[in-house]
């Protein structure tokens, strides 16, 4: 599997260091607020597990699963496959995401959760690829791990065709790897 990687963009060490920093920021911001961290499945799972353990305040965990309507990513139409389980009304909510790319997923998730009237709603994303953002999306992440160039990346939860999520770092695939999976 590691042979399929052309270049490591973010090492395990870089990710670990950055998550510790974000953890300190979030712990400060959310002290006494009992936040709920909503992870957007599935790409977030690895980041989520590390991120929540870097946060040193009482908090609750929840998940959403959304997908592009009828599998057409370009349409920008999304559907909720699994909604949050908790009642988030009046709660301080932080969305955790793997990557802020075109922005379709986060825009949809943000609006969906905002309708449930949380006390506050913020976004924490591991990766941000601003060059890919649809121009009409004005939403911004409140906490960002890394801003990355416009390259397709895998690992640390991110997939190509559902593979490579279990790589411990974020990397770029060799062109030939796309043909094999
Ligand atoms: P969006 O384009 O911002 O809506 O991102 C949609 C989803 O596409 C993300 O949550 C990721 O799961 C996936 N995605 C976007 N860019 C990449 C990438 O470079 N590698 C792997 N998955 C990606
Ligand atoms: Mg995702």
PDB file of C-alpha atoms and ligand atoms in Angstrom:
ATOM      1  CA  UNK A   1       0.000   0.000   0.000  1.00  0.00           C
ATOM      2  CA  UNK A   2       2.771   2.436   0.934  1.00  0.00           C
ATOM      3  CA  UNK A   3       4.348   1.662  -2.460  1.00  0.00           C
ATOM      4  CA  UNK A   4       1.400   3.416  -4.109  1.00  0.00           C
ATOM      5  CA  UNK A   5       2.377   6.760  -2.551  1.00  0.00           C
ATOM      6  CA  UNK A   6       4.335   9.211  -4.683  1.00  0.00           C
ATOM      7  CA  UNK A   7       4.883  11.818  -2.018  1.00  0.00           C
ATOM      8  CA  UNK A   8       4.108  12.241   1.669  1.00  0.00           C
ATOM      9  CA  UNK A   9       2.510  15.654   2.079  1.00  0.00           C
ATOM     10  CA  UNK A  10       1.999  15.573   5.856  1.00  0.00           C
ATOM     11  CA  UNK A  11       3.932  13.200   8.092  1.00  0.00           C
ATOM     12  CA  UNK A  12       2.523  11.512  11.202  1.00  0.00           C
ATOM     13  CA  UNK A  13       4.687  13.832  13.280  1.00  0.00           C
ATOM     14  CA  UNK A  14       3.455  17.015  11.576  1.00  0.00           C
ATOM     15  CA  UNK A  15      -0.164  15.927  12.030  1.00  0.00           C
ATOM     16  CA  UNK A  16       0.389  15.019  15.675  1.00  0.00           C
ATOM     17  CA  UNK A  17       2.012  18.380  16.454  1.00  0.00           C
ATOM     18  CA  UNK A  18      -0.739  20.354  14.733  1.00  0.00           C
ATOM     19  CA  UNK A  19      -3.515  18.393  16.461  1.00  0.00           C
ATOM     20  CA  UNK A  20      -1.923  19.096  19.846  1.00  0.00           C
ATOM     21  CA  UNK A  21      -1.978  22.833  18.990  1.00  0.00           C
ATOM     22  CA  UNK A  22      -5.594  22.718  17.863  1.00  0.00           C
ATOM     23  CA  UNK A  23      -6.472  20.729  20.976  1.00  0.00           C
ATOM     24  CA  UNK A  24      -5.060  23.460  23.185  1.00  0.00           C
ATOM     25  CA  UNK A  25      -7.000  26.162  21.274  1.00  0.00           C
ATOM     26  CA  UNK A  26     -10.269  24.249  21.435  1.00  0.00           C
ATOM     27  CA  UNK A  27      -9.814  23.354  25.106  1.00  0.00           C
ATOM     28  CA  UNK A  28      -9.400  27.050  25.902  1.00  0.00           C
ATOM     29  CA  UNK A  29     -12.363  28.135  23.786  1.00  0.00           C
ATOM     30  CA  UNK A  30     -14.747  25.429  25.051  1.00  0.00           C
ATOM     31  CA  UNK A  31     -13.894  25.333  28.762  1.00  0.00           C
ATOM     32  CA  UNK A  32     -17.186  25.248  30.701  1.00  0.00           C
ATOM     33  CA  UNK A  33     -19.263  24.929  27.510  1.00  0.00           C
ATOM     34  CA  UNK A  34     -19.709  21.113  27.336  1.00  0.00           C
ATOM     35  CA  UNK A  35     -19.412  21.072  23.534  1.00  0.00           C
ATOM     36  CA  UNK A  36     -20.630  18.374  21.163  1.00  0.00           C
ATOM     37  CA  UNK A  37     -18.170  17.326  18.455  1.00  0.00           C
ATOM     38  CA  UNK A  38     -19.998  16.233  15.322  1.00  0.00           C
ATOM     39  CA  UNK A  39     -17.836  14.138  13.009  1.00  0.00           C
ATOM     40  CA  UNK A  40     -18.763  13.904   9.340  1.00  0.00           C
ATOM     41  CA  UNK A  41     -18.307  10.259   8.277  1.00  0.00           C
ATOM     42  CA  UNK A  42     -16.369   8.512   6.988  1.00  0.00           C
ATOM     43  CA  UNK A  43     -13.272  10.511   6.123  1.00  0.00           C
ATOM     44  CA  UNK A  44     -13.051  12.177   9.520  1.00  0.00           C
ATOM     45  CA  UNK A  45     -12.690   9.033  11.661  1.00  0.00           C
ATOM     46  CA  UNK A  46      -8.904   9.041  12.085  1.00  0.00           C
ATOM     47  CA  UNK A  47      -8.659  12.801  12.657  1.00  0.00           C
ATOM     48  CA  UNK A  48     -11.673  12.636  14.972  1.00  0.00           C
ATOM     49  CA  UNK A  49     -10.161   9.964  17.203  1.00  0.00           C
ATOM     50  CA  UNK A  50      -6.921  11.923  17.602  1.00  0.00           C
ATOM     51  CA  UNK A  51      -8.566  15.348  17.863  1.00  0.00           C
ATOM     52  CA  UNK A  52     -10.990  14.515  20.698  1.00  0.00           C
ATOM     53  CA  UNK A  53      -8.139  13.016  22.729  1.00  0.00           C
ATOM     54  CA  UNK A  54      -6.252  16.311  22.396  1.00  0.00           C
ATOM     55  CA  UNK A  55      -9.177  18.190  23.946  1.00  0.00           C
ATOM     56  CA  UNK A  56      -9.132  18.492  27.686  1.00  0.00           C
ATOM     57  CA  UNK A  57     -12.697  19.587  28.519  1.00  0.00           C
ATOM     58  CA  UNK A  58     -15.890  17.586  29.160  1.00  0.00           C
ATOM     59  CA  UNK A  59     -17.534  17.004  25.782  1.00  0.00           C
ATOM     60  CA  UNK A  60     -19.914  14.698  23.939  1.00  0.00           C
ATOM     61  CA  UNK A  61     -19.441  12.937  20.611  1.00  0.00           C
ATOM     62  CA  UNK A  62     -21.812  12.568  17.704  1.00  0.00           C
ATOM     63  CA  UNK A  63     -21.726  11.751  14.001  1.00  0.00           C
ATOM     64  CA  UNK A  64     -23.383  12.600  10.725  1.00  0.00           C
ATOM     65  CA  UNK A  65     -23.125  10.786   7.473  1.00  0.00           C
ATOM     66  CA  UNK A  66     -23.997  12.644   4.304  1.00  0.00           C
ATOM     67  CA  UNK A  67     -23.512  11.807   0.664  1.00  0.00           C
ATOM     68  CA  UNK A  68     -23.892  13.401  -2.719  1.00  0.00           C
ATOM     69  CA  UNK A  69     -27.377  12.966  -4.119  1.00  0.00           C
ATOM     70  CA  UNK A  70     -27.450   9.928  -6.434  1.00  0.00           C
ATOM     71  CA  UNK A  71     -23.672   9.810  -6.306  1.00  0.00           C
ATOM     72  CA  UNK A  72     -23.210  12.851  -8.499  1.00  0.00           C
ATOM     73  CA  UNK A  73     -20.614  14.883  -6.635  1.00  0.00           C
ATOM     74  CA  UNK A  74     -20.719  17.692  -9.189  1.00  0.00           C
ATOM     75  CA  UNK A  75     -24.415  18.454  -8.675  1.00  0.00           C
ATOM     76  CA  UNK A  76     -23.678  19.738  -5.178  1.00  0.00           C
ATOM     77  CA  UNK A  77     -26.929  18.169  -3.943  1.00  0.00           C
ATOM     78  CA  UNK A  78     -26.472  16.297  -0.693  1.00  0.00           C
ATOM     79  CA  UNK A  79     -28.564  13.876   1.344  1.00  0.00           C
ATOM     80  CA  UNK A  80     -28.359  12.972   5.060  1.00  0.00           C
ATOM     81  CA  UNK A  81     -27.703   9.240   5.441  1.00  0.00           C
ATOM     82  CA  UNK A  82     -27.350   9.505   9.209  1.00  0.00           C
ATOM     83  CA  UNK A  83     -28.322  12.532  11.275  1.00  0.00           C
ATOM     84  CA  UNK A  84     -26.891  13.499  14.677  1.00  0.00           C
ATOM     85  CA  UNK A  85     -28.402  11.469  17.523  1.00  0.00           C
ATOM     86  CA  UNK A  86     -28.217  14.163  20.203  1.00  0.00           C
ATOM     87  CA  UNK A  87     -30.565  17.112  20.597  1.00  0.00           C
ATOM     88  CA  UNK A  88     -28.163  19.946  19.820  1.00  0.00           C
ATOM     89  CA  UNK A  89     -30.627  22.778  20.520  1.00  0.00           C
ATOM     90  CA  UNK A  90     -28.895  25.357  22.707  1.00  0.00           C
ATOM     91  CA  UNK A  91     -25.628  23.400  22.657  1.00  0.00           C
ATOM     92  CA  UNK A  92     -22.151  24.461  21.576  1.00  0.00           C
ATOM     93  CA  UNK A  93     -21.399  22.380  18.490  1.00  0.00           C
ATOM     94  CA  UNK A  94     -18.158  21.888  16.585  1.00  0.00           C
ATOM     95  CA  UNK A  95     -18.232  20.144  13.204  1.00  0.00           C
ATOM     96  CA  UNK A  96     -15.127  18.028  12.605  1.00  0.00           C
ATOM     97  CA  UNK A  97     -14.271  17.337   8.941  1.00  0.00           C
ATOM     98  CA  UNK A  98     -11.431  15.718   7.053  1.00  0.00           C
ATOM     99  CA  UNK A  99     -11.220  18.222   4.195  1.00  0.00           C
ATOM    100  CA  UNK A 100     -12.815  21.470   3.042  1.00  0.00           C
ATOM    101  CA  UNK A 101     -12.674  21.032  -0.724  1.00  0.00           C
ATOM    102  CA  UNK A 102     -15.377  22.439  -3.047  1.00  0.00           C
ATOM    103  CA  UNK A 103     -17.256  23.245   0.157  1.00  0.00           C
ATOM    104  CA  UNK A 104     -20.472  21.433  -0.817  1.00  0.00           C
ATOM    105  CA  UNK A 105     -20.359  18.998   2.120  1.00  0.00           C
ATOM    106  CA  UNK A 106     -19.495  21.523   4.785  1.00  0.00           C
ATOM    107  CA  UNK A 107     -21.953  24.094   3.490  1.00  0.00           C
ATOM    108  CA  UNK A 108     -24.725  21.519   3.569  1.00  0.00           C
ATOM    109  CA  UNK A 109     -23.728  20.138   6.985  1.00  0.00           C
ATOM    110  CA  UNK A 110     -23.436  23.629   8.464  1.00  0.00           C
ATOM    111  CA  UNK A 111     -26.891  24.712   7.252  1.00  0.00           C
ATOM    112  CA  UNK A 112     -28.451  21.424   8.346  1.00  0.00           C
ATOM    113  CA  UNK A 113     -27.102  21.730  11.894  1.00  0.00           C
ATOM    114  CA  UNK A 114     -27.833  25.472  12.127  1.00  0.00           C
ATOM    115  CA  UNK A 115     -31.544  24.704  11.631  1.00  0.00           C
ATOM    116  CA  UNK A 116     -31.460  22.788  14.905  1.00  0.00           C
ATOM    117  CA  UNK A 117     -30.652  26.043  16.751  1.00  0.00           C
ATOM    118  CA  UNK A 118     -27.370  25.285  18.509  1.00  0.00           C
ATOM    119  CA  UNK A 119     -25.992  27.938  20.894  1.00  0.00           C
ATOM    120  CA  UNK A 120     -22.951  28.136  18.611  1.00  0.00           C
ATOM    121  CA  UNK A 121     -21.720  26.266  15.553  1.00  0.00           C
ATOM    122  CA  UNK A 122     -18.102  26.150  14.463  1.00  0.00           C
ATOM    123  CA  UNK A 123     -16.023  24.212  11.967  1.00  0.00           C
ATOM    124  CA  UNK A 124     -12.742  22.410  12.542  1.00  0.00           C
ATOM    125  CA  UNK A 125     -11.202  20.807   9.456  1.00  0.00           C
ATOM    126  CA  UNK A 126      -7.954  18.903   9.196  1.00  0.00           C
ATOM    127  CA  UNK A 127      -7.297  20.043   5.622  1.00  0.00           C
ATOM    128  CA  UNK A 128      -8.361  23.015   3.523  1.00  0.00           C
ATOM    129  CA  UNK A 129      -7.938  23.181  -0.249  1.00  0.00           C
ATOM    130  CA  UNK A 130      -9.054  26.786  -0.908  1.00  0.00           C
ATOM    131  CA  UNK A 131      -8.248  26.658  -4.643  1.00  0.00           C
ATOM    132  CA  UNK A 132     -11.058  24.143  -5.127  1.00  0.00           C
ATOM    133  CA  UNK A 133     -13.773  26.147  -3.336  1.00  0.00           C
ATOM    134  CA  UNK A 134     -16.941  26.946  -5.289  1.00  0.00           C
ATOM    135  CA  UNK A 135     -17.022  30.752  -5.557  1.00  0.00           C
ATOM    136  CA  UNK A 136     -20.548  31.064  -4.124  1.00  0.00           C
ATOM    137  CA  UNK A 137     -19.514  29.387  -0.862  1.00  0.00           C
ATOM    138  CA  UNK A 138     -18.652  32.048   1.704  1.00  0.00           C
ATOM    139  CA  UNK A 139     -18.401  29.694   4.674  1.00  0.00           C
ATOM    140  CA  UNK A 140     -15.020  29.684   6.450  1.00  0.00           C
ATOM    141  CA  UNK A 141     -13.449  27.134   8.776  1.00  0.00           C
ATOM    142  CA  UNK A 142     -12.883  28.379  12.323  1.00  0.00           C
ATOM    143  CA  UNK A 143     -10.047  25.925  12.941  1.00  0.00           C
ATOM    144  CA  UNK A 144      -7.838  24.509  10.168  1.00  0.00           C
ATOM    145  CA  UNK A 145      -5.102  21.929  10.505  1.00  0.00           C
ATOM    146  CA  UNK A 146      -3.318  22.537   7.208  1.00  0.00           C
ATOM    147  CA  UNK A 147      -3.945  24.509   4.026  1.00  0.00           C
ATOM    148  CA  UNK A 148      -2.870  22.256   1.140  1.00  0.00           C
ATOM    149  CA  UNK A 149      -2.367  22.736  -2.613  1.00  0.00           C
ATOM    150  CA  UNK A 150      -4.866  21.558  -5.188  1.00  0.00           C
ATOM    151  CA  UNK A 151      -3.827  17.884  -5.216  1.00  0.00           C
ATOM    152  CA  UNK A 152      -5.883  14.775  -4.540  1.00  0.00           C
ATOM    153  CA  UNK A 153      -4.673  13.317  -1.242  1.00  0.00           C
ATOM    154  CA  UNK A 154      -5.210  10.030   0.576  1.00  0.00           C
ATOM    155  CA  UNK A 155      -4.503   8.608   4.006  1.00  0.00           C
ATOM    156  CA  UNK A 156      -5.278   9.519   7.601  1.00  0.00           C
ATOM    157  CA  UNK A 157      -8.962   8.817   6.870  1.00  0.00           C
ATOM    158  CA  UNK A 158      -9.082  10.145   3.315  1.00  0.00           C
ATOM    159  CA  UNK A 159      -9.746   7.638   0.573  1.00  0.00           C
ATOM    160  CA  UNK A 160      -9.466   6.925  -3.083  1.00  0.00           C
ATOM    161  CA  UNK A 161     -12.296   4.548  -4.011  1.00  0.00           C
ATOM    162  CA  UNK A 162     -12.591   3.659  -0.276  1.00  0.00           C
ATOM    163  CA  UNK A 163      -8.938   2.548  -0.085  1.00  0.00           C
ATOM    164  CA  UNK A 164      -5.950   4.122   1.704  1.00  0.00           C
ATOM    165  CA  UNK A 165      -7.940   5.470   4.680  1.00  0.00           C
ATOM    166  CA  UNK A 166      -5.665   3.467   6.995  1.00  0.00           C
ATOM    167  CA  UNK A 167      -2.401   5.110   5.912  1.00  0.00           C
ATOM    168  CA  UNK A 168      -1.003   6.915   8.979  1.00  0.00           C
ATOM    169  CA  UNK A 169      -0.017  10.037   6.984  1.00  0.00           C
ATOM    170  CA  UNK A 170      -1.459  12.223   4.186  1.00  0.00           C
ATOM    171  CA  UNK A 171       0.052  11.557   0.781  1.00  0.00           C
ATOM    172  CA  UNK A 172      -0.324  11.856  -2.964  1.00  0.00           C
ATOM    173  CA  UNK A 173      -0.849   8.683  -5.013  1.00  0.00           C
ATOM    174  CA  UNK A 174       1.322   7.578  -7.905  1.00  0.00           C
ATOM    175  CA  UNK A 175      -0.626   7.945 -11.170  1.00  0.00           C
ATOM    176  CA  UNK A 176      -0.522   4.162 -11.746  1.00  0.00           C
ATOM    177  CA  UNK A 177      -2.219   3.522  -8.370  1.00  0.00           C
ATOM    178  CA  UNK A 178      -5.449   4.948  -9.765  1.00  0.00           C
ATOM    179  CA  UNK A 179      -5.604   2.194 -12.366  1.00  0.00           C
ATOM    180  CA  UNK A 180      -5.313  -0.609  -9.820  1.00  0.00           C
ATOM    181  CA  UNK A 181      -8.119   0.364  -7.445  1.00  0.00           C
TER     182      UNK A 181
HETATM  183  P1  LIG B   1     -16.333  18.949  -0.674  1.00  0.00           P
HETATM  184  O1  LIG B   1     -15.941  18.977  -2.119  1.00  0.00           O
HETATM  185  O2  LIG B   1     -15.741  20.084   0.110  1.00  0.00           O
HETATM  186  O3  LIG B   1     -17.814  18.837  -0.513  1.00  0.00           O
HETATM  187  O4  LIG B   1     -15.703  17.612  -0.088  1.00  0.00           O
HETATM  188  C1  LIG B   1     -16.425  16.426  -0.222  1.00  0.00           C
HETATM  189  C2  LIG B   1     -15.686  15.244   0.260  1.00  0.00           C
HETATM  190  O5  LIG B   1     -14.850  14.817  -0.803  1.00  0.00           O
HETATM  191  C3  LIG B   1     -14.748  15.406   1.446  1.00  0.00           C
HETATM  192  O6  LIG B   1     -15.385  15.343   2.685  1.00  0.00           O
HETATM  193  C4  LIG B   1     -13.837  14.229   1.233  1.00  0.00           C
HETATM  194  O7  LIG B   1     -14.412  13.062   1.785  1.00  0.00           O
HETATM  195  C5  LIG B   1     -13.768  14.146  -0.279  1.00  0.00           C
HETATM  196  N1  LIG B   1     -12.525  14.757  -0.783  1.00  0.00           N
HETATM  197  C6  LIG B   1     -12.306  16.003  -1.220  1.00  0.00           C
HETATM  198  N2  LIG B   1     -11.024  16.186  -1.587  1.00  0.00           N
HETATM  199  C7  LIG B   1     -10.407  14.988  -1.364  1.00  0.00           C
HETATM  200  C8  LIG B   1      -9.064  14.513  -1.525  1.00  0.00           C
HETATM  201  O8  LIG B   1      -8.121  15.215  -1.951  1.00  0.00           O
HETATM  202  N3  LIG B   1      -8.854  13.211  -1.200  1.00  0.00           N
HETATM  203  C9  LIG B   1      -9.820  12.387  -0.719  1.00  0.00           C
HETATM  204  N4  LIG B   1     -11.080  12.801  -0.531  1.00  0.00           N
HETATM  205  C10 LIG B   1     -11.378  14.080  -0.859  1.00  0.00           C
HETATM  206 MG1  LIG B   2     -15.592  13.797   4.233  1.00  0.00          MG
END
